[in-house]
């Protein structure tokens, strides 16, 4: 093992067992496989094994599992080990293991190290370490989070104010690091924390048309109970975030009608903004009004000429409400309007609807009749139908025809069949 290889494999999920399949192995009674693979360079197996041992009170054994990974100096292993040590109450060791790696020069450990210090009474030391890195966005966020505990809010605010005064000429292309909009948002966070709500609001309003500022402002108004100002923001030309927060405010208090009205008010965004329409549809579905949710998304599908993601949402709602025929009728009408041709990404939406209305076999037959029905990406959708019907062996046969492109799905099915060694062979095939 070496740090570069581990980082590549973990980052790309290439040639290793991903965490969700580690969990699946354990759920299916294959903890012994996870234990064995933990010692063979499988990071996610090692991490799960270490956590399990720690929960059993076998902390020394847990650290022994992680030792080969820590020996490489890989920062992800260092941070994970520190988190375990902290959870076990071994704070000094957690700090020490992180400090050593930080001093070796890895920038991503600095945030973990300083947050660890701040959580355990050394916030001033953490702030001092972060102060020279105010220009790095993630470290600037950490500095703001730590400033209050360090009693240095005003110092952090001054650093951010200086950054906020600089206006880039062609953001984001003209500069790197902490941009003006982010600096203003962080400064507003400090002012809100200090109780200077009006100043925080003024900062965000003066920031211009930044999407981040609009979202943060809406959240701030909701937290402070300023409903009149939130309603006023919801009546502007760009109301999405204000409407969303207003609806959340009503829903959290059990007033579903009030939440729905926030989206449907005159001039509201639900008719014009597909994202707001989606949020309204999800709200309706959450509260047993799925048929109304279908109507909302069908209107969007009409207005947006069948944008794929809108059609996916509409199809899923029709399926959930037991109305597959309505979903298929809409897709049929859209296909006819487009000359009868459908690319696979659109056509595949039909498959679960056909399976629900007719049968899985009929859906598969229609999938295979499509011009792209023999492609690797089609295989994954056909296999999903089969596996969902409990026909996992048939799903494997379909996926094996395109094993390299569908390795994850194939491994899932193989694990479910108890063919663990075959699943590992598929997953551990190295792809660089």
Short mmCIF file of C-alpha atoms in Angstrom, two decimals:
data_model
loop_
_atom_site.label_atom_id
_atom_site.label_comp_id
_atom_site.label_asym_id
_atom_site.label_seq_id
_atom_site.Cartn_x
_atom_site.Cartn_y
_atom_site.Cartn_z
CA UNK A 1 0.00 0.00 0.00
CA UNK A 2 1.01 3.59 -0.57
CA UNK A 3 -0.82 6.84 0.04
CA UNK A 4 -1.13 7.83 -3.62
CA UNK A 5 -2.64 4.50 -4.61
CA UNK A 6 -5.04 4.51 -1.66
CA UNK A 7 -6.13 8.06 -2.40
CA UNK A 8 -6.74 7.24 -6.07
CA UNK A 9 -8.71 4.11 -5.35
CA UNK A 10 -10.81 5.63 -2.56
CA UNK A 11 -11.44 8.81 -4.53
CA UNK A 12 -12.45 7.06 -7.76
CA UNK A 13 -13.97 3.95 -6.16
CA UNK A 14 -11.81 2.03 -8.60
CA UNK A 15 -10.71 -1.54 -7.92
CA UNK A 16 -12.00 -1.73 -4.35
CA UNK A 17 -15.07 -2.60 -2.31
CA UNK A 18 -17.09 0.62 -1.79
CA UNK A 19 -18.63 1.36 1.64
CA UNK A 20 -22.20 0.56 0.66
CA UNK A 21 -21.15 -2.92 -0.45
CA UNK A 22 -19.11 -3.42 2.72
CA UNK A 23 -22.37 -2.78 4.58
CA UNK A 24 -24.17 -5.20 2.28
CA UNK A 25 -21.62 -7.92 2.95
CA UNK A 26 -22.13 -7.51 6.70
CA UNK A 27 -25.91 -7.47 6.34
CA UNK A 28 -25.72 -10.73 4.37
CA UNK A 29 -23.62 -12.40 7.08
CA UNK A 30 -20.18 -12.06 5.48
CA UNK A 31 -18.32 -10.24 8.26
CA UNK A 32 -15.52 -12.76 7.87
CA UNK A 33 -14.93 -11.56 4.33
CA UNK A 34 -14.77 -7.94 5.52
CA UNK A 35 -12.28 -8.93 8.23
CA UNK A 36 -10.06 -10.72 5.72
CA UNK A 37 -10.20 -7.95 3.12
CA UNK A 38 -9.38 -5.32 5.76
CA UNK A 39 -5.86 -6.75 5.84
CA UNK A 40 -5.54 -6.78 2.08
CA UNK A 41 -5.64 -3.10 1.28
CA UNK A 42 -9.42 -2.68 1.26
CA UNK A 43 -9.74 0.64 3.04
CA UNK A 44 -13.50 0.69 3.55
CA UNK A 45 -13.39 -2.84 4.96
CA UNK A 46 -10.61 -1.80 7.32
CA UNK A 47 -12.51 1.29 8.47
CA UNK A 48 -15.71 -0.68 9.14
CA UNK A 49 -13.73 -3.39 10.92
CA UNK A 50 -12.00 -0.83 13.13
CA UNK A 51 -15.30 0.80 14.03
CA UNK A 52 -16.80 -2.56 14.90
CA UNK A 53 -13.86 -3.54 17.09
CA UNK A 54 -14.00 -0.19 18.86
CA UNK A 55 -17.69 -0.73 19.63
CA UNK A 56 -16.73 -4.07 21.18
CA UNK A 57 -14.19 -2.35 23.42
CA UNK A 58 -11.27 -3.79 21.46
CA UNK A 59 -9.58 -0.48 20.76
CA UNK A 60 -6.06 -1.86 20.47
CA UNK A 61 -7.23 -4.37 17.86
CA UNK A 62 -9.02 -1.60 15.99
CA UNK A 63 -5.86 0.50 15.77
CA UNK A 64 -3.91 -2.54 14.65
CA UNK A 65 -6.29 -2.92 11.71
CA UNK A 66 -5.65 0.70 10.69
CA UNK A 67 -1.89 0.57 11.32
CA UNK A 68 -0.80 -0.40 7.77
CA UNK A 69 -2.89 2.44 6.33
CA UNK A 70 -1.56 4.93 8.86
CA UNK A 71 1.99 3.83 8.05
CA UNK A 72 1.57 5.18 4.52
CA UNK A 73 0.87 8.67 5.91
CA UNK A 74 -2.42 8.80 3.99
CA UNK A 75 -4.36 11.75 5.39
CA UNK A 76 -7.77 10.04 5.13
CA UNK A 77 -6.58 7.22 7.39
CA UNK A 78 -5.07 9.72 9.83
CA UNK A 79 -8.30 11.70 10.11
CA UNK A 80 -10.39 8.53 10.47
CA UNK A 81 -8.11 7.20 13.21
CA UNK A 82 -8.26 10.53 15.02
CA UNK A 83 -12.05 10.48 14.91
CA UNK A 84 -12.10 6.99 16.43
CA UNK A 85 -9.63 7.95 19.15
CA UNK A 86 -11.65 11.04 19.97
CA UNK A 87 -14.82 8.96 20.18
CA UNK A 88 -13.09 6.65 22.64
CA UNK A 89 -12.09 9.61 24.80
CA UNK A 90 -8.41 9.36 23.91
CA UNK A 91 -8.19 13.03 23.03
CA UNK A 92 -4.45 13.54 23.47
CA UNK A 93 -3.68 10.68 21.07
CA UNK A 94 -6.19 11.98 18.53
CA UNK A 95 -4.58 15.41 18.60
CA UNK A 96 -1.06 14.00 18.42
CA UNK A 97 -1.69 11.68 15.47
CA UNK A 98 -3.24 14.56 13.52
CA UNK A 99 -0.56 17.07 14.49
CA UNK A 100 2.23 14.86 13.18
CA UNK A 101 0.58 14.52 9.77
CA UNK A 102 -0.26 18.23 9.65
CA UNK A 103 3.33 19.19 10.32
CA UNK A 104 4.36 16.88 7.49
CA UNK A 105 2.63 19.36 5.23
CA UNK A 106 -0.71 17.91 4.20
CA UNK A 107 -3.12 20.89 3.86
CA UNK A 108 -6.31 18.89 4.30
CA UNK A 109 -5.35 17.77 7.79
CA UNK A 110 -5.17 21.35 9.07
CA UNK A 111 -8.93 21.76 9.17
CA UNK A 112 -9.43 18.47 11.02
CA UNK A 113 -6.63 19.29 13.45
CA UNK A 114 -7.84 22.77 14.30
CA UNK A 115 -11.46 21.69 14.70
CA UNK A 116 -10.25 18.92 17.01
CA UNK A 117 -8.29 21.43 19.08
CA UNK A 118 -11.30 23.75 19.30
CA UNK A 119 -13.60 20.96 20.46
CA UNK A 120 -11.28 20.29 23.37
CA UNK A 121 -10.54 23.68 24.86
CA UNK A 122 -7.77 24.89 22.57
CA UNK A 123 -9.78 27.20 20.31
CA UNK A 124 -7.35 30.12 20.55
CA UNK A 125 -4.48 27.93 19.39
CA UNK A 126 -6.65 26.65 16.53
CA UNK A 127 -7.63 30.18 15.50
CA UNK A 128 -3.99 31.27 15.42
CA UNK A 129 -3.10 28.36 13.16
CA UNK A 130 -5.97 29.12 10.77
CA UNK A 131 -5.55 32.90 10.62
CA UNK A 132 -2.87 32.91 7.88
CA UNK A 133 -5.17 30.73 5.73
CA UNK A 134 -8.13 33.11 5.55
CA UNK A 135 -7.85 33.08 1.77
CA UNK A 136 -8.65 29.36 1.53
CA UNK A 137 -12.45 28.89 1.52
CA UNK A 138 -12.74 25.70 3.61
CA UNK A 139 -10.26 27.00 6.17
CA UNK A 140 -12.03 30.37 6.29
CA UNK A 141 -15.23 28.55 7.20
CA UNK A 142 -13.38 26.65 9.93
CA UNK A 143 -11.90 29.90 11.23
CA UNK A 144 -15.37 31.48 11.48
CA UNK A 145 -16.75 28.42 13.26
CA UNK A 146 -13.89 28.46 15.77
CA UNK A 147 -13.72 32.23 16.29
CA UNK A 148 -16.57 32.39 18.80
CA UNK A 149 -15.05 29.77 21.10
CA UNK A 150 -11.71 31.55 20.80
CA UNK A 151 -13.26 34.91 21.70
CA UNK A 152 -11.94 36.37 18.44
CA UNK A 153 -15.08 37.10 16.46
CA UNK A 154 -14.06 40.71 15.81
CA UNK A 155 -10.65 39.69 14.50
CA UNK A 156 -12.27 37.19 12.15
CA UNK A 157 -14.78 39.83 11.06
CA UNK A 158 -11.99 42.28 10.24
CA UNK A 159 -10.20 39.67 8.11
CA UNK A 160 -13.40 38.93 6.23
CA UNK A 161 -14.29 42.59 5.79
CA UNK A 162 -10.95 43.15 4.09
CA UNK A 163 -11.68 40.28 1.69
CA UNK A 164 -15.20 41.59 1.07
CA UNK A 165 -13.88 44.97 -0.06
CA UNK A 166 -12.04 43.41 -2.99
CA UNK A 167 -14.28 43.09 -6.05
CA UNK A 168 -13.06 40.62 -8.66
CA UNK A 169 -13.20 41.85 -12.24
CA UNK A 170 -14.18 38.51 -13.75
CA UNK A 171 -15.05 36.05 -10.96
CA UNK A 172 -14.35 33.16 -10.81
CA UNK A 173 -11.73 33.31 -13.56
CA UNK A 174 -9.74 36.29 -12.34
CA UNK A 175 -8.74 35.07 -8.90
CA UNK A 176 -8.43 32.08 -6.67
CA UNK A 177 -9.28 31.46 -3.05
CA UNK A 178 -11.92 33.11 -0.90
CA UNK A 179 -14.20 35.22 -3.10
CA UNK A 180 -16.06 38.35 -2.09
CA UNK A 181 -19.52 36.76 -1.92
CA UNK A 182 -18.34 33.98 0.37
CA UNK A 183 -16.53 36.49 2.58
CA UNK A 184 -19.71 38.58 2.94
CA UNK A 185 -21.73 35.48 3.79
CA UNK A 186 -19.25 34.44 6.47
CA UNK A 187 -19.16 37.96 7.88
CA UNK A 188 -22.96 37.91 8.07
CA UNK A 189 -22.73 34.60 9.93
CA UNK A 190 -20.54 36.24 12.58
CA UNK A 191 -22.86 39.24 12.94
CA UNK A 192 -25.90 36.98 13.33
CA UNK A 193 -24.07 34.94 15.95
CA UNK A 194 -23.27 38.14 17.83
CA UNK A 195 -26.93 39.11 17.79
CA UNK A 196 -26.46 41.92 15.27
CA UNK A 197 -29.27 40.61 13.08
CA UNK A 198 -29.97 43.91 11.31
CA UNK A 199 -26.33 44.25 10.32
CA UNK A 200 -26.25 40.67 9.04
CA UNK A 201 -29.37 41.29 6.96
CA UNK A 202 -27.94 44.54 5.59
CA UNK A 203 -24.73 42.76 4.57
CA UNK A 204 -26.61 40.07 2.68
CA UNK A 205 -28.96 42.55 1.02
CA UNK A 206 -26.07 44.74 -0.06
CA UNK A 207 -24.23 41.77 -1.48
CA UNK A 208 -26.13 42.01 -4.73
CA UNK A 209 -27.75 39.17 -6.59
CA UNK A 210 -25.64 36.32 -5.23
CA UNK A 211 -27.65 33.11 -5.02
CA UNK A 212 -25.75 32.21 -1.84
CA UNK A 213 -26.74 35.49 -0.23
CA UNK A 214 -30.41 35.09 -1.13
CA UNK A 215 -30.47 31.62 0.34
CA UNK A 216 -28.64 32.67 3.51
CA UNK A 217 -30.87 35.72 3.94
CA UNK A 218 -34.05 33.67 3.65
CA UNK A 219 -32.77 31.20 6.23
CA UNK A 220 -31.77 34.03 8.59
CA UNK A 221 -35.19 35.71 8.33
CA UNK A 222 -36.91 32.40 9.07
CA UNK A 223 -34.68 31.69 12.08
CA UNK A 224 -35.36 35.14 13.49
CA UNK A 225 -39.11 34.83 12.92
CA UNK A 226 -39.25 37.83 10.59
CA UNK A 227 -42.21 36.52 8.61
CA UNK A 228 -43.24 39.91 7.21
CA UNK A 229 -39.81 40.40 5.69
CA UNK A 230 -39.79 36.80 4.47
CA UNK A 231 -43.18 37.33 2.82
CA UNK A 232 -41.90 40.52 1.23
CA UNK A 233 -38.90 38.63 -0.14
CA UNK A 234 -41.27 35.95 -1.43
CA UNK A 235 -43.07 38.62 -3.46
CA UNK A 236 -39.96 39.80 -5.30
CA UNK A 237 -38.85 38.93 -8.82
CA UNK A 238 -36.54 36.19 -7.54
CA UNK A 239 -38.48 34.59 -4.69
CA UNK A 240 -37.43 30.94 -4.71
CA UNK A 241 -35.42 30.74 -1.48
CA UNK A 242 -37.78 32.97 0.46
CA UNK A 243 -40.78 30.91 -0.63
CA UNK A 244 -38.98 27.68 0.24
CA UNK A 245 -38.13 28.93 3.75
CA UNK A 246 -41.63 30.28 4.26
CA UNK A 247 -43.12 26.93 3.26
CA UNK A 248 -40.69 25.08 5.55
CA UNK A 249 -41.65 27.40 8.41
CA UNK A 250 -45.35 26.59 8.01
CA UNK A 251 -44.80 22.85 7.50
CA UNK A 252 -42.61 22.56 10.61
CA UNK A 253 -45.50 24.02 12.58
CA UNK A 254 -48.01 21.55 11.15
CA UNK A 255 -49.72 24.03 8.83
CA UNK A 256 -49.56 22.14 5.54
CA UNK A 257 -52.10 24.42 3.88
CA UNK A 258 -49.98 27.42 4.77
CA UNK A 259 -46.92 25.74 3.26
CA UNK A 260 -48.79 24.91 0.06
CA UNK A 261 -50.15 28.44 -0.13
CA UNK A 262 -46.61 29.83 0.07
CA UNK A 263 -45.82 28.10 -3.21
CA UNK A 264 -49.17 28.81 -4.83
CA UNK A 265 -49.57 32.44 -3.87
CA UNK A 266 -50.16 34.91 -6.66
CA UNK A 267 -46.87 35.61 -8.36
CA UNK A 268 -45.27 32.66 -6.56
CA UNK A 269 -42.57 30.63 -8.26
CA UNK A 270 -44.27 27.24 -8.50
CA UNK A 271 -45.69 27.89 -11.96
CA UNK A 272 -42.57 29.45 -13.47
CA UNK A 273 -39.69 27.80 -11.63
CA UNK A 274 -39.44 24.02 -12.09
CA UNK A 275 -37.29 23.65 -8.96
CA UNK A 276 -40.00 25.31 -6.84
CA UNK A 277 -42.65 23.19 -8.56
CA UNK A 278 -40.65 20.10 -7.64
CA UNK A 279 -40.49 21.22 -4.00
CA UNK A 280 -44.26 21.81 -4.01
CA UNK A 281 -44.85 18.37 -5.52
CA UNK A 282 -42.66 16.74 -2.86
CA UNK A 283 -44.55 18.63 -0.15
CA UNK A 284 -47.89 17.44 -1.51
CA UNK A 285 -46.67 13.84 -1.81
CA UNK A 286 -45.31 13.88 1.76
CA UNK A 287 -48.79 14.72 3.01
CA UNK A 288 -50.79 12.17 1.05
CA UNK A 289 -51.74 14.43 -1.83
CA UNK A 290 -49.89 12.59 -4.57
CA UNK A 291 -52.51 13.19 -7.24
CA UNK A 292 -52.11 16.94 -6.80
CA UNK A 293 -48.33 16.45 -6.97
CA UNK A 294 -48.77 14.71 -10.32
CA UNK A 295 -50.81 17.65 -11.60
CA UNK A 296 -48.06 20.08 -10.56
CA UNK A 297 -45.33 18.16 -12.38
CA UNK A 298 -47.47 17.44 -15.42
CA UNK A 299 -47.95 21.17 -15.86
CA UNK A 300 -44.18 21.62 -15.66
CA UNK A 301 -43.65 18.86 -18.22
CA UNK A 302 -46.00 20.67 -20.59
CA UNK A 303 -44.40 24.05 -20.05
CA UNK A 304 -40.81 22.77 -20.25
CA UNK A 305 -41.44 20.58 -23.30
CA UNK A 306 -40.59 17.43 -21.44
CA UNK A 307 -37.28 18.15 -19.70
CA UNK A 308 -35.89 14.74 -18.74
CA UNK A 309 -35.60 15.33 -14.99
CA UNK A 310 -39.16 16.64 -14.84
CA UNK A 311 -40.39 13.55 -16.68
CA UNK A 312 -38.46 11.32 -14.29
CA UNK A 313 -40.20 13.01 -11.35
CA UNK A 314 -43.61 12.78 -13.02
CA UNK A 315 -43.12 9.10 -13.86
CA UNK A 316 -41.99 8.29 -10.30
CA UNK A 317 -45.05 10.06 -8.87
CA UNK A 318 -47.39 8.18 -11.20
CA UNK A 319 -45.78 4.92 -10.16
CA UNK A 320 -46.00 5.76 -6.44
CA UNK A 321 -49.68 6.69 -6.77
CA UNK A 322 -50.59 3.49 -8.59
CA UNK A 323 -51.24 5.34 -11.84
CA UNK A 324 -48.71 3.80 -14.26
CA UNK A 325 -51.13 4.10 -17.17
CA UNK A 326 -51.23 7.88 -16.77
CA UNK A 327 -47.46 8.11 -16.79
CA UNK A 328 -47.28 5.96 -19.93
CA UNK A 329 -50.02 7.97 -21.63
CA UNK A 330 -48.05 11.16 -21.07
CA UNK A 331 -44.84 9.61 -22.39
CA UNK A 332 -46.72 8.22 -25.42
CA UNK A 333 -48.11 11.65 -26.24
CA UNK A 334 -44.68 13.24 -25.88
CA UNK A 335 -43.09 10.59 -28.10
CA UNK A 336 -45.73 11.16 -30.76
CA UNK A 337 -45.11 14.91 -30.66
CA UNK A 338 -41.41 14.22 -31.16
CA UNK A 339 -41.94 12.02 -34.18
CA UNK A 340 -42.08 8.70 -32.36
CA UNK A 341 -38.37 8.45 -31.56
CA UNK A 342 -37.08 8.24 -28.00
CA UNK A 343 -33.50 8.00 -26.86
CA UNK A 344 -32.84 5.45 -24.14
CA UNK A 345 -32.59 8.02 -21.33
CA UNK A 346 -36.20 8.97 -21.99
CA UNK A 347 -37.43 5.52 -22.98
CA UNK A 348 -36.18 3.85 -19.80
CA UNK A 349 -38.68 5.83 -17.74
CA UNK A 350 -41.34 3.58 -19.24
CA UNK A 351 -39.93 0.35 -17.91
CA UNK A 352 -41.10 0.41 -14.25
CA UNK A 353 -44.44 1.82 -15.43
CA UNK A 354 -44.90 -1.04 -17.93
CA UNK A 355 -43.84 -3.55 -15.28
CA UNK A 356 -46.45 -2.17 -12.88
CA UNK A 357 -49.24 -2.04 -15.46
CA UNK A 358 -48.51 -5.22 -17.38
CA UNK A 359 -45.60 -7.35 -16.13
CA UNK A 360 -41.85 -7.41 -15.71
CA UNK A 361 -41.54 -9.70 -18.74
CA UNK A 362 -43.43 -7.24 -20.91
CA UNK A 363 -41.23 -4.38 -19.74
CA UNK A 364 -38.10 -6.38 -20.51
CA UNK A 365 -39.39 -7.37 -23.94
CA UNK A 366 -40.08 -3.75 -24.81
CA UNK A 367 -36.68 -2.69 -23.45
CA UNK A 368 -34.92 -5.23 -25.66
CA UNK A 369 -36.89 -4.08 -28.69
CA UNK A 370 -35.47 -0.58 -28.36
CA UNK A 371 -32.56 0.22 -30.71
CA UNK A 372 -30.33 0.79 -27.66
CA UNK A 373 -31.72 -2.19 -25.73
CA UNK A 374 -28.52 -4.19 -26.10
CA UNK A 375 -26.23 -1.46 -24.74
CA UNK A 376 -24.39 -1.72 -21.43
CA UNK A 377 -26.41 1.10 -19.88
CA UNK A 378 -29.66 -0.62 -20.90
CA UNK A 379 -28.46 -3.82 -19.23
CA UNK A 380 -28.38 -2.12 -15.83
CA UNK A 381 -32.02 -1.02 -16.15
CA UNK A 382 -33.18 -4.42 -17.35
CA UNK A 383 -31.31 -6.08 -14.48
CA UNK A 384 -32.90 -3.69 -12.01
CA UNK A 385 -36.34 -4.88 -13.11
CA UNK A 386 -35.32 -8.50 -12.77
CA UNK A 387 -33.68 -8.09 -9.37
CA UNK A 388 -36.67 -6.11 -8.11
CA UNK A 389 -38.87 -9.06 -9.07
CA UNK A 390 -36.63 -11.47 -7.17
CA UNK A 391 -35.08 -12.84 -10.34
CA UNK A 392 -31.51 -12.13 -9.31
CA UNK A 393 -29.89 -14.96 -11.27
CA UNK A 394 -31.40 -13.60 -14.48
CA UNK A 395 -30.19 -10.12 -13.53
CA UNK A 396 -26.66 -11.48 -13.17
CA UNK A 397 -26.84 -13.11 -16.60
CA UNK A 398 -27.83 -9.76 -18.13
CA UNK A 399 -25.12 -7.79 -16.30
CA UNK A 400 -22.36 -10.29 -17.04
CA UNK A 401 -22.65 -9.43 -20.72
CA UNK A 402 -21.33 -5.96 -19.84
CA UNK A 403 -19.51 -6.72 -16.61
CA UNK A 404 -16.88 -3.98 -16.71
CA UNK A 405 -19.43 -1.22 -17.28
CA UNK A 406 -21.84 -2.54 -14.65
CA UNK A 407 -19.42 -3.85 -12.03
CA UNK A 408 -21.19 -2.29 -9.05
CA UNK A 409 -24.65 -3.58 -9.95
CA UNK A 410 -23.25 -6.98 -10.83
CA UNK A 411 -21.42 -7.23 -7.51
CA UNK A 412 -24.61 -6.35 -5.62
CA UNK A 413 -26.48 -9.17 -7.31
CA UNK A 414 -23.64 -11.63 -6.80
CA UNK A 415 -23.47 -10.81 -3.09
CA UNK A 416 -27.22 -11.29 -2.81
CA UNK A 417 -26.79 -14.73 -4.39
CA UNK A 418 -23.99 -15.61 -1.96
CA UNK A 419 -21.37 -15.60 -4.72
CA UNK A 420 -19.03 -13.42 -2.69
CA UNK A 421 -15.75 -14.48 -4.29
CA UNK A 422 -17.15 -13.68 -7.74
CA UNK A 423 -18.35 -10.30 -6.47
CA UNK A 424 -14.90 -9.49 -5.11
CA UNK A 425 -13.27 -10.45 -8.40
CA UNK A 426 -15.56 -8.01 -10.20
CA UNK A 427 -15.01 -5.17 -7.75
CA UNK A 428 -11.25 -5.55 -7.38
CA UNK A 429 -10.53 -5.44 -11.07
CA UNK A 430 -8.17 -2.46 -11.30
CA UNK A 431 -9.13 0.33 -13.68
CA UNK A 432 -6.66 3.16 -14.02
#
